């Protein structure tokens, strides 16, 4: 880049008190309003963090080395940075901001580090798990919009652990996907499959994130749950999960994913489900009615929430491409 072609704002003498405004000034030529705003706020809060904690060089280097170790352990089947975001509560915060839900819809939760794109599409009633030690579970669900209308042909990703609390990708000798599938909702918005009862399990804690949890005297466990991800044109992308009630880790999930509306009771099939789905009456049963929000509903709610939240912070903003940027007019 030819320095003569770039009109960089001049810096003042750099001090602890003015370094922040100088960095923001240097970034002020960015033509992307949203990126410029995000970087401005990031720098402001990072610098305030350093000032408020009186951060030492040794501590900052320890932090950099920690992030380096997080990066080194990442792979195609293990995303340690997602895990770090999860245990800091950032993943659930971002999801809640970006995918706001009206009261009558299904809440979202964390994706987690073990979703893959290799799951096979299966038909209604197919078994998604081939673990002979797991307790057989019949799962019957409906999918509707906020007006109560069935949603047909939605793509639904489903994944869970085996009976030992391990996902398929955690086995080096695995032969293919297991405990996961892709399904489609039928004309009535119904989808059903055979699985195994979820069990609690620890997130990977043999790496830098696990060491951090140990220092913080936190356990690495997640309560029993099953993941679901819904995609349908015209509807907001939903990542969620169902959690079994009274799990020992229900109120201390290591990644803060549990929400009251997603906690469910596991029951028995009884005569009605036994006859309809060809299982015994005492077969374990999980049912749930999922509700998707339209893109238009989500966009309007996101914009409203953004304006209210930033107004409360004393920031005058406008919405560009669905995201807030400073309103300088």
PDB file of N, CA, C and O in Angstrom, residues 34-80:
ATOM      1  N   UNK A  34     -20.551  -1.214  10.031  1.00  0.00           N
ATOM      2  CA  UNK A  34     -20.743  -2.202  11.100  1.00  0.00           C
ATOM      3  C   UNK A  34     -19.400  -2.665  11.649  1.00  0.00           C
ATOM      4  O   UNK A  34     -19.212  -2.739  12.873  1.00  0.00           O
ATOM      5  N   UNK A  35     -18.443  -2.980  10.767  1.00  0.00           N
ATOM      6  CA  UNK A  35     -17.133  -3.427  11.227  1.00  0.00           C
ATOM      7  C   UNK A  35     -16.433  -2.345  12.030  1.00  0.00           C
ATOM      8  O   UNK A  35     -15.828  -2.611  13.070  1.00  0.00           O
ATOM      9  N   UNK A  36     -16.541  -1.105  11.561  1.00  0.00           N
ATOM     10  CA  UNK A  36     -15.904  -0.003  12.275  1.00  0.00           C
ATOM     11  C   UNK A  36     -16.490   0.140  13.683  1.00  0.00           C
ATOM     12  O   UNK A  36     -15.769   0.353  14.648  1.00  0.00           O
ATOM     13  N   UNK A  37     -17.814   0.003  13.782  1.00  0.00           N
ATOM     14  CA  UNK A  37     -18.482   0.118  15.078  1.00  0.00           C
ATOM     15  C   UNK A  37     -18.086  -1.029  16.008  1.00  0.00           C
ATOM     16  O   UNK A  37     -17.778  -0.820  17.189  1.00  0.00           O
ATOM     17  N   UNK A  38     -18.079  -2.270  15.477  1.00  0.00           N
ATOM     18  CA  UNK A  38     -17.729  -3.434  16.297  1.00  0.00           C
ATOM     19  C   UNK A  38     -16.297  -3.306  16.814  1.00  0.00           C
ATOM     20  O   UNK A  38     -16.018  -3.554  17.996  1.00  0.00           O
ATOM     21  N   UNK A  39     -15.376  -2.905  15.937  1.00  0.00           N
ATOM     22  CA  UNK A  39     -13.974  -2.757  16.364  1.00  0.00           C
ATOM     23  C   UNK A  39     -13.815  -1.629  17.378  1.00  0.00           C
ATOM     24  O   UNK A  39     -13.034  -1.738  18.325  1.00  0.00           O
ATOM     25  N   UNK A  40     -14.569  -0.561  17.189  1.00  0.00           N
ATOM     26  CA  UNK A  40     -14.499   0.551  18.143  1.00  0.00           C
ATOM     27  C   UNK A  40     -14.887   0.075  19.547  1.00  0.00           C
ATOM     28  O   UNK A  40     -14.198   0.364  20.529  1.00  0.00           O
ATOM     29  N   UNK A  41     -16.006  -0.659  19.632  1.00  0.00           N
ATOM     30  CA  UNK A  41     -16.470  -1.112  20.941  1.00  0.00           C
ATOM     31  C   UNK A  41     -15.545  -2.185  21.515  1.00  0.00           C
ATOM     32  O   UNK A  41     -15.310  -2.248  22.739  1.00  0.00           O
ATOM     33  N   UNK A  42     -15.011  -3.049  20.655  1.00  0.00           N
ATOM     34  CA  UNK A  42     -14.092  -4.083  21.119  1.00  0.00           C
ATOM     35  C   UNK A  42     -12.841  -3.455  21.728  1.00  0.00           C
ATOM     36  O   UNK A  42     -12.410  -3.821  22.829  1.00  0.00           O
ATOM     37  N   UNK A  43     -12.266  -2.495  21.018  1.00  0.00           N
ATOM     38  CA  UNK A  43     -11.054  -1.827  21.514  1.00  0.00           C
ATOM     39  C   UNK A  43     -11.352  -1.091  22.807  1.00  0.00           C
ATOM     40  O   UNK A  43     -10.581  -1.159  23.777  1.00  0.00           O
ATOM     41  N   UNK A  44     -12.475  -0.396  22.853  1.00  0.00           N
ATOM     42  CA  UNK A  44     -12.828   0.354  24.050  1.00  0.00           C
ATOM     43  C   UNK A  44     -12.919  -0.563  25.268  1.00  0.00           C
ATOM     44  O   UNK A  44     -12.341  -0.268  26.326  1.00  0.00           O
ATOM     45  N   UNK A  45     -13.624  -1.688  25.124  1.00  0.00           N
ATOM     46  CA  UNK A  45     -13.808  -2.581  26.267  1.00  0.00           C
ATOM     47  C   UNK A  45     -12.529  -3.352  26.603  1.00  0.00           C
ATOM     48  O   UNK A  45     -12.262  -3.616  27.786  1.00  0.00           O
ATOM     49  N   UNK A  46     -11.744  -3.715  25.603  1.00  0.00           N
ATOM     50  CA  UNK A  46     -10.465  -4.383  25.881  1.00  0.00           C
ATOM     51  C   UNK A  46      -9.525  -3.456  26.652  1.00  0.00           C
ATOM     52  O   UNK A  46      -8.876  -3.869  27.620  1.00  0.00           O
ATOM     53  N   UNK A  47      -9.466  -2.227  26.212  1.00  0.00           N
ATOM     54  CA  UNK A  47      -8.591  -1.270  26.887  1.00  0.00           C
ATOM     55  C   UNK A  47      -9.092  -0.968  28.300  1.00  0.00           C
ATOM     56  O   UNK A  47      -8.294  -0.856  29.244  1.00  0.00           O
ATOM     57  N   UNK A  48     -10.408  -0.836  28.454  1.00  0.00           N
ATOM     58  CA  UNK A  48     -10.954  -0.605  29.791  1.00  0.00           C
ATOM     59  C   UNK A  48     -10.696  -1.803  30.705  1.00  0.00           C
ATOM     60  O   UNK A  48     -10.426  -1.632  31.897  1.00  0.00           O
ATOM     61  N   UNK A  49     -10.759  -3.001  30.135  1.00  0.00           N
ATOM     62  CA  UNK A  49     -10.449  -4.210  30.905  1.00  0.00           C
ATOM     63  C   UNK A  49      -9.017  -4.145  31.435  1.00  0.00           C
ATOM     64  O   UNK A  49      -8.760  -4.433  32.614  1.00  0.00           O
ATOM     65  N   UNK A  50      -8.086  -3.768  30.567  1.00  0.00           N
ATOM     66  CA  UNK A  50      -6.679  -3.677  30.985  1.00  0.00           C
ATOM     67  C   UNK A  50      -6.509  -2.614  32.072  1.00  0.00           C
ATOM     68  O   UNK A  50      -5.770  -2.818  33.049  1.00  0.00           O
ATOM     69  N   UNK A  51      -7.186  -1.482  31.923  1.00  0.00           N
ATOM     70  CA  UNK A  51      -7.058  -0.407  32.916  1.00  0.00           C
ATOM     71  C   UNK A  51      -7.690  -0.811  34.255  1.00  0.00           C
ATOM     72  O   UNK A  51      -7.124  -0.591  35.327  1.00  0.00           O
ATOM     73  N   UNK A  52      -8.903  -1.414  34.178  1.00  0.00           N
ATOM     74  CA  UNK A  52      -9.627  -1.745  35.402  1.00  0.00           C
ATOM     75  C   UNK A  52      -8.929  -2.842  36.212  1.00  0.00           C
ATOM     76  O   UNK A  52      -8.983  -2.847  37.440  1.00  0.00           O
ATOM     77  N   UNK A  53      -8.287  -3.765  35.530  1.00  0.00           N
ATOM     78  CA  UNK A  53      -7.609  -4.861  36.235  1.00  0.00           C
ATOM     79  C   UNK A  53      -6.148  -4.540  36.503  1.00  0.00           C
ATOM     80  O   UNK A  53      -5.467  -5.298  37.207  1.00  0.00           O
ATOM     81  N   UNK A  54      -5.662  -3.408  35.934  1.00  0.00           N
ATOM     82  CA  UNK A  54      -4.228  -3.061  36.004  1.00  0.00           C
ATOM     83  C   UNK A  54      -3.425  -4.274  35.525  1.00  0.00           C
ATOM     84  O   UNK A  54      -2.512  -4.774  36.195  1.00  0.00           O
ATOM     85  N   UNK A  55      -3.760  -4.744  34.353  1.00  0.00           N
ATOM     86  CA  UNK A  55      -3.208  -5.971  33.786  1.00  0.00           C
ATOM     87  C   UNK A  55      -1.686  -5.895  33.674  1.00  0.00           C
ATOM     88  O   UNK A  55      -1.128  -4.927  33.154  1.00  0.00           O
ATOM     89  N   UNK A  56      -1.025  -6.944  34.163  1.00  0.00           N
ATOM     90  CA  UNK A  56       0.441  -6.991  34.090  1.00  0.00           C
ATOM     91  C   UNK A  56       0.873  -7.649  32.783  1.00  0.00           C
ATOM     92  O   UNK A  56       0.120  -8.404  32.160  1.00  0.00           O
ATOM     93  N   UNK A  57       2.096  -7.373  32.384  1.00  0.00           N
ATOM     94  CA  UNK A  57       2.644  -7.979  31.165  1.00  0.00           C
ATOM     95  C   UNK A  57       2.675  -9.503  31.291  1.00  0.00           C
ATOM     96  O   UNK A  57       2.382 -10.225  30.327  1.00  0.00           O
ATOM     97  N   UNK A  58       2.997  -9.991  32.481  1.00  0.00           N
ATOM     98  CA  UNK A  58       3.056 -11.423  32.696  1.00  0.00           C
ATOM     99  C   UNK A  58       1.676 -12.058  32.540  1.00  0.00           C
ATOM    100  O   UNK A  58       1.521 -13.115  31.911  1.00  0.00           O
ATOM    101  N   UNK A  59       0.650 -11.409  33.082  1.00  0.00           N
ATOM    102  CA  UNK A  59      -0.708 -11.932  32.971  1.00  0.00           C
ATOM    103  C   UNK A  59      -1.189 -11.922  31.521  1.00  0.00           C
ATOM    104  O   UNK A  59      -1.841 -12.863  31.062  1.00  0.00           O
ATOM    105  N   UNK A  60      -0.866 -10.842  30.796  1.00  0.00           N
ATOM    106  CA  UNK A  60      -1.296 -10.750  29.406  1.00  0.00           C
ATOM    107  C   UNK A  60      -0.619 -11.821  28.563  1.00  0.00           C
ATOM    108  O   UNK A  60      -1.248 -12.449  27.703  1.00  0.00           O
ATOM    109  N   UNK A  61       0.667 -12.090  28.827  1.00  0.00           N
ATOM    110  CA  UNK A  61       1.372 -13.139  28.100  1.00  0.00           C
ATOM    111  C   UNK A  61       0.787 -14.508  28.428  1.00  0.00           C
ATOM    112  O   UNK A  61       0.656 -15.365  27.540  1.00  0.00           O
ATOM    113  N   UNK A  62       0.405 -14.709  29.688  1.00  0.00           N
ATOM    114  CA  UNK A  62      -0.254 -15.969  30.055  1.00  0.00           C
ATOM    115  C   UNK A  62      -1.552 -16.135  29.268  1.00  0.00           C
ATOM    116  O   UNK A  62      -1.866 -17.231  28.784  1.00  0.00           O
ATOM    117  N   UNK A  63      -2.305 -15.047  29.127  1.00  0.00           N
ATOM    118  CA  UNK A  63      -3.540 -15.094  28.354  1.00  0.00           C
ATOM    119  C   UNK A  63      -3.286 -15.413  26.893  1.00  0.00           C
ATOM    120  O   UNK A  63      -4.007 -16.218  26.284  1.00  0.00           O
ATOM    121  N   UNK A  64      -2.266 -14.813  26.308  1.00  0.00           N
ATOM    122  CA  UNK A  64      -1.935 -15.079  24.914  1.00  0.00           C
ATOM    123  C   UNK A  64      -1.486 -16.522  24.715  1.00  0.00           C
ATOM    124  O   UNK A  64      -1.838 -17.168  23.717  1.00  0.00           O
ATOM    125  N   UNK A  65      -0.700 -17.011  25.652  1.00  0.00           N
ATOM    126  CA  UNK A  65      -0.251 -18.404  25.558  1.00  0.00           C
ATOM    127  C   UNK A  65      -1.431 -19.371  25.690  1.00  0.00           C
ATOM    128  O   UNK A  65      -1.482 -20.396  25.018  1.00  0.00           O
ATOM    129  N   UNK A  66      -2.393 -19.013  26.555  1.00  0.00           N
ATOM    130  CA  UNK A  66      -3.590 -19.834  26.710  1.00  0.00           C
ATOM    131  C   UNK A  66      -4.356 -19.904  25.390  1.00  0.00           C
ATOM    132  O   UNK A  66      -4.759 -20.984  24.936  1.00  0.00           O
ATOM    133  N   UNK A  67      -4.571 -18.762  24.733  1.00  0.00           N
ATOM    134  CA  UNK A  67      -5.289 -18.737  23.472  1.00  0.00           C
ATOM    135  C   UNK A  67      -4.526 -19.491  22.386  1.00  0.00           C
ATOM    136  O   UNK A  67      -5.134 -20.144  21.524  1.00  0.00           O
ATOM    137  N   UNK A  68      -3.206 -19.429  22.438  1.00  0.00           N
ATOM    138  CA  UNK A  68      -2.389 -20.190  21.490  1.00  0.00           C
ATOM    139  C   UNK A  68      -2.617 -21.681  21.665  1.00  0.00           C
ATOM    140  O   UNK A  68      -2.785 -22.427  20.684  1.00  0.00           O
ATOM    141  N   UNK A  69      -2.661 -22.142  22.922  1.00  0.00           N
ATOM    142  CA  UNK A  69      -2.901 -23.554  23.191  1.00  0.00           C
ATOM    143  C   UNK A  69      -4.310 -23.974  22.764  1.00  0.00           C
ATOM    144  O   UNK A  69      -4.521 -25.087  22.284  1.00  0.00           O
ATOM    145  N   UNK A  70      -5.280 -23.079  22.939  1.00  0.00           N
ATOM    146  CA  UNK A  70      -6.637 -23.372  22.485  1.00  0.00           C
ATOM    147  C   UNK A  70      -6.638 -23.604  20.976  1.00  0.00           C
ATOM    148  O   UNK A  70      -7.260 -24.547  20.467  1.00  0.00           O
ATOM    149  N   UNK A  71      -5.933 -22.742  20.243  1.00  0.00           N
ATOM    150  CA  UNK A  71      -5.862 -22.899  18.794  1.00  0.00           C
ATOM    151  C   UNK A  71      -5.171 -24.172  18.365  1.00  0.00           C
ATOM    152  O   UNK A  71      -5.594 -24.837  17.417  1.00  0.00           O
ATOM    153  N   UNK A  72      -4.115 -24.559  19.066  1.00  0.00           N
ATOM    154  CA  UNK A  72      -3.350 -25.747  18.685  1.00  0.00           C
ATOM    155  C   UNK A  72      -4.169 -27.028  18.784  1.00  0.00           C
ATOM    156  O   UNK A  72      -3.960 -27.962  18.010  1.00  0.00           O
ATOM    157  N   UNK A  73      -5.095 -27.091  19.728  1.00  0.00           N
ATOM    158  CA  UNK A  73      -5.842 -28.323  19.948  1.00  0.00           C
ATOM    159  C   UNK A  73      -7.070 -28.432  19.045  1.00  0.00           C
ATOM    160  O   UNK A  73      -7.705 -29.485  18.962  1.00  0.00           O
ATOM    161  N   UNK A  74      -7.410 -27.346  18.346  1.00  0.00           N
ATOM    162  CA  UNK A  74      -8.575 -27.371  17.451  1.00  0.00           C
ATOM    163  C   UNK A  74      -8.325 -28.294  16.253  1.00  0.00           C
ATOM    164  O   UNK A  74      -7.218 -28.369  15.723  1.00  0.00           O
ATOM    165  N   UNK A  75      -9.371 -28.992  15.841  1.00  0.00           N
ATOM    166  CA  UNK A  75      -9.289 -29.883  14.674  1.00  0.00           C
ATOM    167  C   UNK A  75     -10.653 -29.941  14.012  1.00  0.00           C
ATOM    168  O   UNK A  75     -11.600 -29.271  14.442  1.00  0.00           O
ATOM    169  N   UNK A  76     -10.787 -30.772  12.985  1.00  0.00           N
ATOM    170  CA  UNK A  76     -12.066 -30.905  12.285  1.00  0.00           C
ATOM    171  C   UNK A  76     -13.153 -31.475  13.187  1.00  0.00           C
ATOM    172  O   UNK A  76     -14.345 -31.265  12.947  1.00  0.00           O
ATOM    173  N   UNK A  77     -12.765 -32.218  14.208  1.00  0.00           N
ATOM    174  CA  UNK A  77     -13.753 -32.859  15.079  1.00  0.00           C
ATOM    175  C   UNK A  77     -13.707 -32.327  16.512  1.00  0.00           C
ATOM    176  O   UNK A  77     -14.435 -32.806  17.372  1.00  0.00           O
ATOM    177  N   UNK A  78     -12.856 -31.336  16.756  1.00  0.00           N
ATOM    178  CA  UNK A  78     -12.809 -30.726  18.089  1.00  0.00           C
ATOM    179  C   UNK A  78     -12.543 -29.239  17.966  1.00  0.00           C
ATOM    180  O   UNK A  78     -11.467 -28.826  17.528  1.00  0.00           O
ATOM    181  N   UNK A  79     -13.530 -28.437  18.330  1.00  0.00           N
ATOM    182  CA  UNK A  79     -13.401 -26.993  18.228  1.00  0.00           C
ATOM    183  C   UNK A  79     -13.271 -26.398  19.633  1.00  0.00           C
ATOM    184  O   UNK A  79     -14.254 -26.046  20.279  1.00  0.00           O
ATOM    185  N   UNK A  80     -12.037 -26.280  20.082  1.00  0.00           N
ATOM    186  CA  UNK A  80     -11.778 -25.808  21.441  1.00  0.00           C
ATOM    187  C   UNK A  80     -12.198 -24.358  21.640  1.00  0.00           C
ATOM    188  O   UNK A  80     -12.580 -23.956  22.743  1.00  0.00           O
TER     189      UNK A  80
END
